[in-house]
Coordinates of C-alpha atoms in Angstrom, one line a residue:
X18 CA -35.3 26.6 -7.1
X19 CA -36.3 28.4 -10.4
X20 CA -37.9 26.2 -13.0
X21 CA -38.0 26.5 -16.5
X22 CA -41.6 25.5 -18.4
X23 CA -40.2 22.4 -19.5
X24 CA -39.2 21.0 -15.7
X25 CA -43.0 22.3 -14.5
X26 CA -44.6 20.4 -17.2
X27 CA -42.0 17.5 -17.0
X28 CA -42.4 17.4 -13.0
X29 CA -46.0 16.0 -13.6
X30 CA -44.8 12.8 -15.9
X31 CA -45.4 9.6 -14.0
X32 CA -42.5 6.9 -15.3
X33 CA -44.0 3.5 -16.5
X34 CA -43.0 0.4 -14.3
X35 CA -42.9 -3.2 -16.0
X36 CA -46.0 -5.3 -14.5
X37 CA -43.9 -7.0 -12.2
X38 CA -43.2 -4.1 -9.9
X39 CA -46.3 -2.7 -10.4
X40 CA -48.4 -4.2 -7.3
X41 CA -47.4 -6.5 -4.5
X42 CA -44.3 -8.0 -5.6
X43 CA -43.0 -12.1 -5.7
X44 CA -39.4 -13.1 -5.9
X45 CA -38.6 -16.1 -8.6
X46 CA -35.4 -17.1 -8.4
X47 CA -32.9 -18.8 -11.0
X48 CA -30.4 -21.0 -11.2
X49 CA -26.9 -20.2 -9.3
X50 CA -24.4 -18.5 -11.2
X51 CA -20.9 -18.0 -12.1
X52 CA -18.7 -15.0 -13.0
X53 CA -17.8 -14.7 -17.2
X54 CA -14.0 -15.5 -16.3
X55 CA -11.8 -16.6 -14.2
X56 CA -14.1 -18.3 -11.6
X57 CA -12.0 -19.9 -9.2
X58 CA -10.4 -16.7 -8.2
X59 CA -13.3 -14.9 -7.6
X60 CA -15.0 -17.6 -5.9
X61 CA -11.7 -17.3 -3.5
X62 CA -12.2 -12.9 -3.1
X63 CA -16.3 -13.2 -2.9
X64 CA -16.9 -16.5 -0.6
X65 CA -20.2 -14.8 0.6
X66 CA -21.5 -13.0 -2.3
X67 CA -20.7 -15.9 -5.2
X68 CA -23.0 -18.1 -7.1
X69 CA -26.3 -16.2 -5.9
X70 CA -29.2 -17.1 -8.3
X71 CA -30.4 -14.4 -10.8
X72 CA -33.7 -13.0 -9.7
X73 CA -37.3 -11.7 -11.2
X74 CA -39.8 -9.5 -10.1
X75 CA -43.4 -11.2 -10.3
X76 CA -46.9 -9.9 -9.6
X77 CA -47.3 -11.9 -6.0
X78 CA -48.9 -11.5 -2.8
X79 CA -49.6 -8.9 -0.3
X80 CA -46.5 -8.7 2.3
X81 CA -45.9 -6.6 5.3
X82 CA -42.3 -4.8 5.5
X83 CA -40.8 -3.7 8.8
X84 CA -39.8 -0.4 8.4
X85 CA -36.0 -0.2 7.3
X86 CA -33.3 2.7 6.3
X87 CA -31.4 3.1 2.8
X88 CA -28.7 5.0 2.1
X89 CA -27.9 5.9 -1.3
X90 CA -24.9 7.1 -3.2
X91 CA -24.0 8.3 -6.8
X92 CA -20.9 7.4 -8.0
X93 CA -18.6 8.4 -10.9
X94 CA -19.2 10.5 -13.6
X95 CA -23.2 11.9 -14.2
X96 CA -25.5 10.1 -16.7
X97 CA -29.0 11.4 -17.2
X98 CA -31.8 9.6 -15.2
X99 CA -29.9 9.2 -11.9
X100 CA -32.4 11.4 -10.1
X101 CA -35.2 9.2 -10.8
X102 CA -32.8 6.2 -9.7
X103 CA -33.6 7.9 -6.5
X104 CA -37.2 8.7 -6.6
X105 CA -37.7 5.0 -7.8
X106 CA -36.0 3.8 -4.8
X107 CA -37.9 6.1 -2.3
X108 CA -41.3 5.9 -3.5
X109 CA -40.5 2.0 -3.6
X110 CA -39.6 1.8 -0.1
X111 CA -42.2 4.6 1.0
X112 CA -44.9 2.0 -0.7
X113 CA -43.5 -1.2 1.3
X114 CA -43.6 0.8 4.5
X115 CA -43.9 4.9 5.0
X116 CA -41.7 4.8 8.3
X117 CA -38.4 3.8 5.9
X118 CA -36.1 6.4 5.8
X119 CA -33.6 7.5 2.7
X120 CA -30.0 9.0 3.3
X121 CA -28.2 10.5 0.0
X122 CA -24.6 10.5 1.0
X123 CA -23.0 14.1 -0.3
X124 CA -20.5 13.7 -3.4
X125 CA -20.3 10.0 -4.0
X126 CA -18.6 7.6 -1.7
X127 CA -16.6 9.9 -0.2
X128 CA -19.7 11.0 1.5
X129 CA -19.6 7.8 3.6
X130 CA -16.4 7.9 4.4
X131 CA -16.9 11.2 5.7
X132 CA -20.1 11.3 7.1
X133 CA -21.4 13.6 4.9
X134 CA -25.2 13.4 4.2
X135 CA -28.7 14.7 4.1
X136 CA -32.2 12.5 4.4
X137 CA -34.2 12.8 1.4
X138 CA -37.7 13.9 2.4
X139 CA -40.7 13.8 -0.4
X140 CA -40.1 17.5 -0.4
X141 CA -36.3 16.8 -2.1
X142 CA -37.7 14.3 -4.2
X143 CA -40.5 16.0 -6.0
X144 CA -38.1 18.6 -6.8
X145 CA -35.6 16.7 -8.7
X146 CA -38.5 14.1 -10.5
X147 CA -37.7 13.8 -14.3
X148 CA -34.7 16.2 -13.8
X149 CA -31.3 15.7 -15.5
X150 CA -27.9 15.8 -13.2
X151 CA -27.0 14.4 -9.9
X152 CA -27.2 17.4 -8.5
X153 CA -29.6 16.4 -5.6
X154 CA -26.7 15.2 -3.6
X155 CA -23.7 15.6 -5.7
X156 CA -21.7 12.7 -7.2
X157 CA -17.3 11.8 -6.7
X158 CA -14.8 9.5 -7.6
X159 CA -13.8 8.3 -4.3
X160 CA -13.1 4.2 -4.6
X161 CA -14.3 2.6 -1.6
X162 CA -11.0 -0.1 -1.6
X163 CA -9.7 -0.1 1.5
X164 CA -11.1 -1.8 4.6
X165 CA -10.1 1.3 7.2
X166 CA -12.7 3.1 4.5
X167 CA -15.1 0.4 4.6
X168 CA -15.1 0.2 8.8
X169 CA -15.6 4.3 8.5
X170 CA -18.6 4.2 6.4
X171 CA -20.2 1.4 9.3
X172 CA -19.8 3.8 11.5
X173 CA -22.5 6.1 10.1
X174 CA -24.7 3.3 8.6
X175 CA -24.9 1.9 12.6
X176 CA -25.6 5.5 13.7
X177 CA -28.5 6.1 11.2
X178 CA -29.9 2.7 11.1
X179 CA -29.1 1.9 7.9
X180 CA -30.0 -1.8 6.5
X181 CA -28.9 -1.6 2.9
X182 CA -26.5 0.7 0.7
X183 CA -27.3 1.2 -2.9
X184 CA -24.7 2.6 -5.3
X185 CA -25.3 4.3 -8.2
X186 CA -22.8 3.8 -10.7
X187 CA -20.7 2.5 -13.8
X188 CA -18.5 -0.6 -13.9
X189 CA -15.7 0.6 -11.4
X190 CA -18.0 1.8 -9.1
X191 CA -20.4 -1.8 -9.1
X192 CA -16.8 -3.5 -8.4
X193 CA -16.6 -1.5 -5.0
X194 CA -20.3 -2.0 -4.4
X195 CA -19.6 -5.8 -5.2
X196 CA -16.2 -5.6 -2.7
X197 CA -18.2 -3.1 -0.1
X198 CA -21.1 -6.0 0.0
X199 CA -18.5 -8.8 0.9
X200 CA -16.8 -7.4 3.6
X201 CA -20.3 -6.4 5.0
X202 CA -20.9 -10.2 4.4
X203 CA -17.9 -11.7 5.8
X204 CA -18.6 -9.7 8.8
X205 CA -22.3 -10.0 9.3
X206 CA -22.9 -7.0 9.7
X207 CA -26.1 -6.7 8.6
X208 CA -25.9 -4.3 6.0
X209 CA -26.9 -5.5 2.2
X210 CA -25.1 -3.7 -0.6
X211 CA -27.1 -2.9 -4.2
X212 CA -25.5 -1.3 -6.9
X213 CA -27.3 0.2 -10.5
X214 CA -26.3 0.5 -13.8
X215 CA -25.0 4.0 -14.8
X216 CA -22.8 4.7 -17.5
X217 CA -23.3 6.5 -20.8
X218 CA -20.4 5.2 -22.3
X219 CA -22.7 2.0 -22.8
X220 CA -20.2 -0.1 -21.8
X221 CA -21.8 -1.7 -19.2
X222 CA -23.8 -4.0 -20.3
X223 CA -24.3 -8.2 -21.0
X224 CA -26.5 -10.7 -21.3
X225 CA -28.4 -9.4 -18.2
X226 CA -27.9 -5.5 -18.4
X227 CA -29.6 -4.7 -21.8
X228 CA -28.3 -1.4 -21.3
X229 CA -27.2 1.6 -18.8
X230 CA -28.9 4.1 -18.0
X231 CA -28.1 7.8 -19.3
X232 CA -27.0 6.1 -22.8
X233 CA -30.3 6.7 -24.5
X234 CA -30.1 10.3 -23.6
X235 CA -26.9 11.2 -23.9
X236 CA -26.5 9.7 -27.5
X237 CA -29.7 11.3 -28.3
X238 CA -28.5 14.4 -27.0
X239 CA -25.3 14.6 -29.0
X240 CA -27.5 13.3 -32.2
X241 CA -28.8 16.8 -32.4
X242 CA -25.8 18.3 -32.1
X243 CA -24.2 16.3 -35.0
X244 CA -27.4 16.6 -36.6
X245 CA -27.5 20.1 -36.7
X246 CA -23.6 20.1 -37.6
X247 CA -24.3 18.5 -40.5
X248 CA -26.9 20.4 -41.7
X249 CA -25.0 23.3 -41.6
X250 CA -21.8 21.3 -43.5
X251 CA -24.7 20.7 -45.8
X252 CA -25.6 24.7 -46.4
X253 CA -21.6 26.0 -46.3
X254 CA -20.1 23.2 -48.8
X255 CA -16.6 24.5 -47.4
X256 CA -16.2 22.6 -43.9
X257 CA -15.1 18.7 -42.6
X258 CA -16.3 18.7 -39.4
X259 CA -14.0 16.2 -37.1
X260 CA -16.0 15.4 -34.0
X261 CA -15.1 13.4 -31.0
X262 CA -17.8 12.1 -28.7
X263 CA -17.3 10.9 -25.3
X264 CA -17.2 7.3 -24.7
X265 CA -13.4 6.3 -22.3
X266 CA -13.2 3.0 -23.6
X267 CA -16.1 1.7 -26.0
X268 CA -17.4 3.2 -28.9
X269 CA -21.0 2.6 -28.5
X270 CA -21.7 6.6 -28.4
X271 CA -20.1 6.8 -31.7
X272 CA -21.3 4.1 -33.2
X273 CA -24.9 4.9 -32.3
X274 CA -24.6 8.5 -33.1
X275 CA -23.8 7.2 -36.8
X276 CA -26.8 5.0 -37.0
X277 CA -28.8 8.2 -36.1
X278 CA -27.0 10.6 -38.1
X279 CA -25.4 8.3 -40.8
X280 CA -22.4 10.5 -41.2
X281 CA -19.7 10.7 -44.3
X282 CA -16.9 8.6 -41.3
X283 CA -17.6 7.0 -38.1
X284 CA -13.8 5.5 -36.4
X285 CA -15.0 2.7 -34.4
X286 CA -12.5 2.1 -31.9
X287 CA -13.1 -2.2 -31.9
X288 CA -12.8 -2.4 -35.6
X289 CA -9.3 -0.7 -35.4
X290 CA -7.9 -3.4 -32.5
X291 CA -9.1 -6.1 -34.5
X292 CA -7.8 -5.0 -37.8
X293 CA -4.5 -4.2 -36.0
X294 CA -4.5 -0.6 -37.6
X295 CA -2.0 2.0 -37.6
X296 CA -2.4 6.0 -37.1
X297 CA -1.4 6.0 -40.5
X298 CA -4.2 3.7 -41.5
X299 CA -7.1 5.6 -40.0
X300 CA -5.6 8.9 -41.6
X301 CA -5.0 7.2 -44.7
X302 CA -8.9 6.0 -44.8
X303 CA -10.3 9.4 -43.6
X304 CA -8.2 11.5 -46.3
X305 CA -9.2 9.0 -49.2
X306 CA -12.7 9.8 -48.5
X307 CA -12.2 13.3 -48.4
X308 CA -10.3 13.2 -51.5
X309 CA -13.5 10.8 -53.0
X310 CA -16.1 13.6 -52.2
X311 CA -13.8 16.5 -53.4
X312 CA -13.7 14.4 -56.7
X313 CA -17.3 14.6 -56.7
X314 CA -16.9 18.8 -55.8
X315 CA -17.7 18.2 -52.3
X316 CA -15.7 19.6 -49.9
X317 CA -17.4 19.1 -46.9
X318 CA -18.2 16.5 -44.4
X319 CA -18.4 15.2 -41.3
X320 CA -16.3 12.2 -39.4
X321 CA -16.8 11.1 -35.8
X322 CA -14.2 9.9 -33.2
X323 CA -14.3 8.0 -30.4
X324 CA -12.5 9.7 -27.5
X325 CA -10.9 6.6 -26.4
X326 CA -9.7 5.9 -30.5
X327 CA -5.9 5.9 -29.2
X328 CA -6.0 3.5 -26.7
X329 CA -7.0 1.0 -29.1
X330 CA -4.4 1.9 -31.6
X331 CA -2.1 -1.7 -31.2
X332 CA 0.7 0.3 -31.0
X333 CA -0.5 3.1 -28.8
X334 CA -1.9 0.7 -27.2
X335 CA 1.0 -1.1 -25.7
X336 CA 2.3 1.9 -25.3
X337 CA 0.4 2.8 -22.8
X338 CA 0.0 0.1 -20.7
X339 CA 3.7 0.3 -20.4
X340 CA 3.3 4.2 -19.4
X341 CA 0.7 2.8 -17.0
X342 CA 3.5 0.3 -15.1
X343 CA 6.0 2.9 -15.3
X344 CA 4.0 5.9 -13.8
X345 CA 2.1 3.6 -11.1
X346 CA 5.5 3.2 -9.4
X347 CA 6.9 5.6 -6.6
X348 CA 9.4 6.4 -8.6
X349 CA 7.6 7.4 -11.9
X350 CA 4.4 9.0 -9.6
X351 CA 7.3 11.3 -8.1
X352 CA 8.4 12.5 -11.3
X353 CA 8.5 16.6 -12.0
X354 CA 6.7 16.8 -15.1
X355 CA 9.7 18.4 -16.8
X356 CA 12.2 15.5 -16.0
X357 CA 8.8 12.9 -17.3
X358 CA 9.9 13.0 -20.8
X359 CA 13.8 11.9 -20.6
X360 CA 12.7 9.0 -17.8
X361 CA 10.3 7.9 -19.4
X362 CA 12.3 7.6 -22.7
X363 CA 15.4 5.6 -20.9
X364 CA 12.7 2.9 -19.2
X365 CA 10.5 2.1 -22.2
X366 CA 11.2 -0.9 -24.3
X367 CA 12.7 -0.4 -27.5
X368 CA 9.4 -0.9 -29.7
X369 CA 7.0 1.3 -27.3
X370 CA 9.8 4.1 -27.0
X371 CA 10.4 4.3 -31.1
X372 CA 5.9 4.8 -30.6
X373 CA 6.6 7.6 -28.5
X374 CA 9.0 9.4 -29.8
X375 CA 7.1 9.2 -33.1
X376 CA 4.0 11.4 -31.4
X377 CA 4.0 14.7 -32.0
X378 CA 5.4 16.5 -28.5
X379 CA 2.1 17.6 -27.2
X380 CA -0.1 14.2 -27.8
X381 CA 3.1 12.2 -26.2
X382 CA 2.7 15.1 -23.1
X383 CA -0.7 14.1 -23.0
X384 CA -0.3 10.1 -22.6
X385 CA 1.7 11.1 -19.3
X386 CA -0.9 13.4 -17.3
X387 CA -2.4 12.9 -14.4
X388 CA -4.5 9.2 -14.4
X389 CA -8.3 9.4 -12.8
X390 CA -8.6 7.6 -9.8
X391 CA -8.7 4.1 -11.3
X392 CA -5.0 4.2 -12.8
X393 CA -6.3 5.2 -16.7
X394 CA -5.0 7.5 -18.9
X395 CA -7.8 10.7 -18.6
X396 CA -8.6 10.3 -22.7
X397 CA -10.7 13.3 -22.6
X398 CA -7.5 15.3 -22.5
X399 CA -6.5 14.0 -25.7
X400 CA -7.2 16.0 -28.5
X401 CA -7.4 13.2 -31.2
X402 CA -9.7 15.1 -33.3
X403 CA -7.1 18.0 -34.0
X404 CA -4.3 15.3 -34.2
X405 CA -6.4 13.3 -37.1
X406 CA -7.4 16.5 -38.6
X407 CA -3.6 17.7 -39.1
X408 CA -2.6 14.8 -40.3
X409 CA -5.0 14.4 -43.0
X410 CA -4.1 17.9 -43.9
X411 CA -0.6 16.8 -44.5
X412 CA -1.4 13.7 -46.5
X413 CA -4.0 15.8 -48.5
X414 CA -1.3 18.1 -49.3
X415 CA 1.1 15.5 -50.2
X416 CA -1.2 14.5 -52.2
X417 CA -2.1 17.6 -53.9
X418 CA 1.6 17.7 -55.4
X419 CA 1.6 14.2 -56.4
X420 CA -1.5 15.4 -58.3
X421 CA -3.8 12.9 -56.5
X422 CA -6.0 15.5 -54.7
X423 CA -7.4 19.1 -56.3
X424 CA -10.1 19.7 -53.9
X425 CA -9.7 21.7 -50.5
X426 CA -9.8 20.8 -47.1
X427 CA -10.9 23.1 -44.3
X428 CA -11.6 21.3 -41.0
X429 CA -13.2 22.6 -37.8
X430 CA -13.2 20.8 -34.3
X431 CA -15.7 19.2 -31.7
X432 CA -16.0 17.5 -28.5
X433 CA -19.0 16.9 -27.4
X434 CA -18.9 15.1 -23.7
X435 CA -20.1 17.0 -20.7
X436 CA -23.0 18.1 -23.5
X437 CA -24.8 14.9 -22.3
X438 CA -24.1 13.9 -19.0
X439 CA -27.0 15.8 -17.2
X440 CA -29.3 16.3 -20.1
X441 CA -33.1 16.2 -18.9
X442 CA -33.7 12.2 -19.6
X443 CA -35.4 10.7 -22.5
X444 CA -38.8 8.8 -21.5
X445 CA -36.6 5.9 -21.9
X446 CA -34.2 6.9 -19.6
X447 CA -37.0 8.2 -16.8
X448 CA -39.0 4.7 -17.1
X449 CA -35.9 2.7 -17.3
X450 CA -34.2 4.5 -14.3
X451 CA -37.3 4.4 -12.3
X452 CA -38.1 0.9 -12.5
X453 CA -34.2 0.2 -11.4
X454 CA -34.5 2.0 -8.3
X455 CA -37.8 0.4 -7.7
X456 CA -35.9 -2.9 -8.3
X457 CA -33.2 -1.7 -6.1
X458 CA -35.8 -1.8 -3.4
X459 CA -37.6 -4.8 -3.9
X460 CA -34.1 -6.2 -3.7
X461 CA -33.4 -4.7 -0.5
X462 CA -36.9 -5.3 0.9
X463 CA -35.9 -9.5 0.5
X464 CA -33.4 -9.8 1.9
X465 CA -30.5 -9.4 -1.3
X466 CA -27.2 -8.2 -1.5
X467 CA -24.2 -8.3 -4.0
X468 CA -26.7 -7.8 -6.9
X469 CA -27.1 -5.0 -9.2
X470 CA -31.0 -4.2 -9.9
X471 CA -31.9 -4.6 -13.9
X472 CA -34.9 -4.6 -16.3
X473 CA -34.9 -6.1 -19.5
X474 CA -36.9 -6.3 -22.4
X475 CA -36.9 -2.5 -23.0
X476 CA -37.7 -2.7 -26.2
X477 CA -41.3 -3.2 -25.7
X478 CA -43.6 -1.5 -23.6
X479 CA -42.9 -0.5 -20.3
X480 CA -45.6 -2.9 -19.2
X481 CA -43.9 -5.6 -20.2
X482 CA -39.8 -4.8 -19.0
X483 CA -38.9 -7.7 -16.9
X484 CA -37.1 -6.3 -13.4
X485 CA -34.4 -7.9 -11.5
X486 CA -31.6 -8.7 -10.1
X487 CA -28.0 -10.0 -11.0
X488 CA -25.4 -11.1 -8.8
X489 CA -22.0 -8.6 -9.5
X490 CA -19.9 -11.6 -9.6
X491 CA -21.6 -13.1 -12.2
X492 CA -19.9 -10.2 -14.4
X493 CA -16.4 -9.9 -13.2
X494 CA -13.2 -11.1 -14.3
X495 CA -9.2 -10.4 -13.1
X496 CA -7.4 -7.9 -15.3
X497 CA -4.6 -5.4 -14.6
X498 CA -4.7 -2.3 -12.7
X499 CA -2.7 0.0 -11.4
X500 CA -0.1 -2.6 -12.0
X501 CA -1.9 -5.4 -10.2
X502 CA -4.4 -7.8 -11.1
X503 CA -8.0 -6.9 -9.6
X504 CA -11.3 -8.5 -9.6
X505 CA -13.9 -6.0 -11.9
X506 CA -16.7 -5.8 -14.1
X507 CA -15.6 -6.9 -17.7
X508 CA -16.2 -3.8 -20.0
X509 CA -18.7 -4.8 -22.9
X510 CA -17.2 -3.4 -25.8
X511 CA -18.9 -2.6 -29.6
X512 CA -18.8 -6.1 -31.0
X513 CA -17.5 -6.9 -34.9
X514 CA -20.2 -9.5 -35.4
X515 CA -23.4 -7.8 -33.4
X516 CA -25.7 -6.2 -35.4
X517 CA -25.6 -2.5 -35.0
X518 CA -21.8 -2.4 -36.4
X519 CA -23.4 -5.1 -38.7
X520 CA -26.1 -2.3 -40.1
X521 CA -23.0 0.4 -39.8
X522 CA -20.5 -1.8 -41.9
X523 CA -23.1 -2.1 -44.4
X524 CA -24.2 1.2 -45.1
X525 CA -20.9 3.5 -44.2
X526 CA -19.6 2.8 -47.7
X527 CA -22.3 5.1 -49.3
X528 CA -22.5 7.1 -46.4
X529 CA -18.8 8.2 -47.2
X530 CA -19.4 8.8 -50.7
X531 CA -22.8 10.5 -51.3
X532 CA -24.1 13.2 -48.5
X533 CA -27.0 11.0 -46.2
X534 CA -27.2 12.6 -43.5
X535 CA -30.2 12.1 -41.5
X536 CA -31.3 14.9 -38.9
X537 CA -32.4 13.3 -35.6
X538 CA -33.6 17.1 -33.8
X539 CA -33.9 17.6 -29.9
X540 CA -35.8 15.2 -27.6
X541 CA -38.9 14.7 -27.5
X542 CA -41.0 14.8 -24.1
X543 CA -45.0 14.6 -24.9
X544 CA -46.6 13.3 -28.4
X545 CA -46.7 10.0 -30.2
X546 CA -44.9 7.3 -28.7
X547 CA -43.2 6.5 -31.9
X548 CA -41.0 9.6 -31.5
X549 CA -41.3 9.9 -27.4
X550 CA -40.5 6.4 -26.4
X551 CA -38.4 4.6 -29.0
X552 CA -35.2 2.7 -27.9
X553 CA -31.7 3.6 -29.2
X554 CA -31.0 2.3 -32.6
X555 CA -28.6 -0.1 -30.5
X556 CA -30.6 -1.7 -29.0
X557 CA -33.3 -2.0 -31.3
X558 CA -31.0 -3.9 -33.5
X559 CA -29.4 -6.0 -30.8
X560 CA -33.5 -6.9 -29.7
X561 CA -34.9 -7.6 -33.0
X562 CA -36.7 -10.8 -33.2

């Protein structure tokens, strides 16, 4: 493999671990827990793996591990940091006991299921340390659901020797770690089950998970971008930029690009649920500010969209979870996508299908593609940012006659997603990640399954993180999918009252009006730990004392 300077000098960066994992390790555990909702019911689907105590990581005494085998799997989409997921997890089990063995399963959980996978020697690691991507062994989408799956993936784990699974993932894929770890359970089959936190969405988090991983670089990564955008909106005078940021359901990359940037508009997805706003409202709001700034002879800006901004729409929103039933039946999954329209129109409900046939023919096209694995409308594919764009355009030239609007309005388009996923991670992100999969084995090496490894109080120092575990029931709940209700991870969405939209609702006032922009630049690796090491503005809000 070829290396740029930057991954030879980055190679050589040693990730901070919290005190508590730092020698030989104690367990302290808490009190038992229950999941956030609907606790009878997932009592009844996890029997084995409910009401587990939450667990920290505490300098203890020196212990002698038997030698025992890991597989590991990285699920869903990339986030930066996974690699060193890994190299926390095999140093950690290297430093328990040298004879333990690590198996990366090929392309996510499919890789399992297949019996597809390599074993990760120190050689492999120490090429990959500090290193964006999952491209060590490859990440998929495959749901491990089914129990014919479930008895496949035994089969390998018995022929390697495998004690413990960890999988790497967002909130879908802890579900199936969570599901994978019962049936293990019920069956006694030896084999523990330990999922991490991935997701730069940022949507997976609670009282326990401060954060995932990949979020600090990723929003960092796109903070440049947009920084650099704006600078040049700055030196033109002539452009509104309209920029959508990845982020399926949440809009914690939006919102915490804003608070970096502090652009002229930031759409934040929640705020539009609550306030039971139309498309009409939102394009209403974004042209008055353009027409505010054009008073004041500027004609340029820049406004930033959450790619899952439709979903939350009330309307749209009903919408498609109607589109959802419809299409998860044999009948609507059949469909030739020329005969979708006219079906679709004839089995909607009368509000929904005056909604649809309202949307413009390509955005209603787009509500019907093909769903991702987990039954959701693929938001990426929709191009909000032109659709808001066009539609300002038309009010501000409505406008324009009516006499309320004599600037101009030029817009250009951005979507900045794949951008972030496998950036090289921030210090945060390489510390962070490491100490999770060096949680992931202390978890392992006692005995645990069912939990998700964590660290918290990332704010501070790396010395003083507190590592972990928390049970994956604790954070599920029953909701709909697919047309059925399922036990899963409740999503953690931007909250109205917590204080990052607090500082955003504040400020985005002036923001709109005058031209603040702040410049974040690119990432920085070595220097002063005020610029190398510093949390996202997120959760340095959500933290402060």
């Amino acid at each position: 493999m070829e290396k740029s300077a930057l991954q030879i000098a980055r190679a050589a960066y040693q990730p901070k671990l919290p005190k508590g994992l730092q020698g030989n390790v104690s367990v302290k555990e808490g009190a038992p827990t229950q999941s956030v909702a609907d606790q009878e019911e997932i009592k009844k689907l996890f029997p084995n793996t409910y009401g587990m105590p939450l667990i920290e990581f505490v300098p203890g005494e020196a212990q002698s591990y038997a030698p025992f085998n890991v597989g590991v799997i990285l699920s869903g989409g990339q986030a930066p940091g996974g690699h060193n997921v890994i190299c926390g997890l095999f140093d950690g089990i290297k430093r328990l006991n040298p004879e333990s063995k690590l198996y990366g399963f090929i392309l996510g959980p499919g890789g399992l299921v297949d019996h597809k996978y390599m074993e990760l020697t120190a050689d492999i690691i120490d090429q990959y340390r500090n290193t964006g991507g999952f491209d060590m062994i490859g990440s998929g989408r495959t749901k491990l659901e089914k129990e014919e799956q479930f008895e496949k993936g035994l089969e390998i784990i018995k022929e390697l020797g495998i004690k413990a699974i960890v999988i790497i993932g967002g909130d879908d894929s802890n579900t199936n770690a969570c599901v994978l770890a019962e049936y293990y359970a019920a069956k006694k089959c030896g084999v523990q089950v330990i999922g991490c936190p991935k997701t730069i969405d940022g949507d997976l988090k609670n009282d326990q998970i401060e954060t995932s991983f990949g979020f600090d670089t990723a929003c960092k990564t796109y903070a440049e971008v947009i920084g650099n955008i704006q600078r040049d909106a700055n030196s033109a005078r002539k452009y509104w930029h309209f920029i959508k940021l990845m982020g399926r359901s949440a809009s914690h990359i939006a919102l915490e690009c804003a608070l970096q940037c502090q652009p002229n508009i930031c759409i934040v997805s929640e705020e539009v649920e609550a306030k039971n706003q139309t498309l009409d409202d939102i394009v209403t709001y974004i042209a008055q500010v353009v027409a505010d700034r054009a008073a004041d002879g500027n004609n340029f800006g820049t406004v930033l969209i959450p790619e899952g901004l439709i979903e939350f729409i009330p309307a749209m929103k009903a919408l498609i979870a109607e589109l959802n039933d419809l299409l998860a039946t044999p009948e609507g999954a059949a469909l030739a996508k020329d005969q979708q329209r006219e079906w679709i129109l004839n089995k909607l409900s009368a509000a929904n299908k005056a909604v649809y046939e309202s949307l413009p023919l390509g955005v209603a096209a787009q509500l019907t593609m093909e769903r991702d694995p987990h039954g959701n409308v693929q938001v990426s594919l929709i191009e909000t940012e032109k659709l808001l764009s066009e539609m300002v355009a038309n009010k501000l030239a409505a406008w324009k006659k009516e006499g309320k609007f004599n600037g101009k309005f030029s817009a250009l388009h951005h979507f900045f997603g794949y951008e972030g996923r496998c950036a090289a991670p921030s210090n945060y992100d390489a510390d962070y990640c490491y100490a999770l999969g060096t949680s992931a084995a202390m978890l392992m090496a006692n005995g645990k399954t069912g939990y998700m490894a964590i660290v918290k109080n990332t704010t501070a120092p790396a010395a003083e993180w507190i590592a972990g575990g928390v049970p994956i029931t604790m954070m599920m709940n029953m909701e709909k999918r697919n047309g059925e209700m399922k036990p899963v991870i409740k999503k953690a969405l931007v909250r109205l009252d917590g204080a990052p939209f607090k500082e955003f609702a504040s400020r985005r006032n002036q923001w709109a009006r005058e031209t603040c922009f702040v410049y974040p630049g690119p990432i920085q690796y070595f220097g002063p730990t005020e610029v190398c090491d510093q949390a996202t503005k997120t959760l340095q809000l959500e933290q402060a004392k």
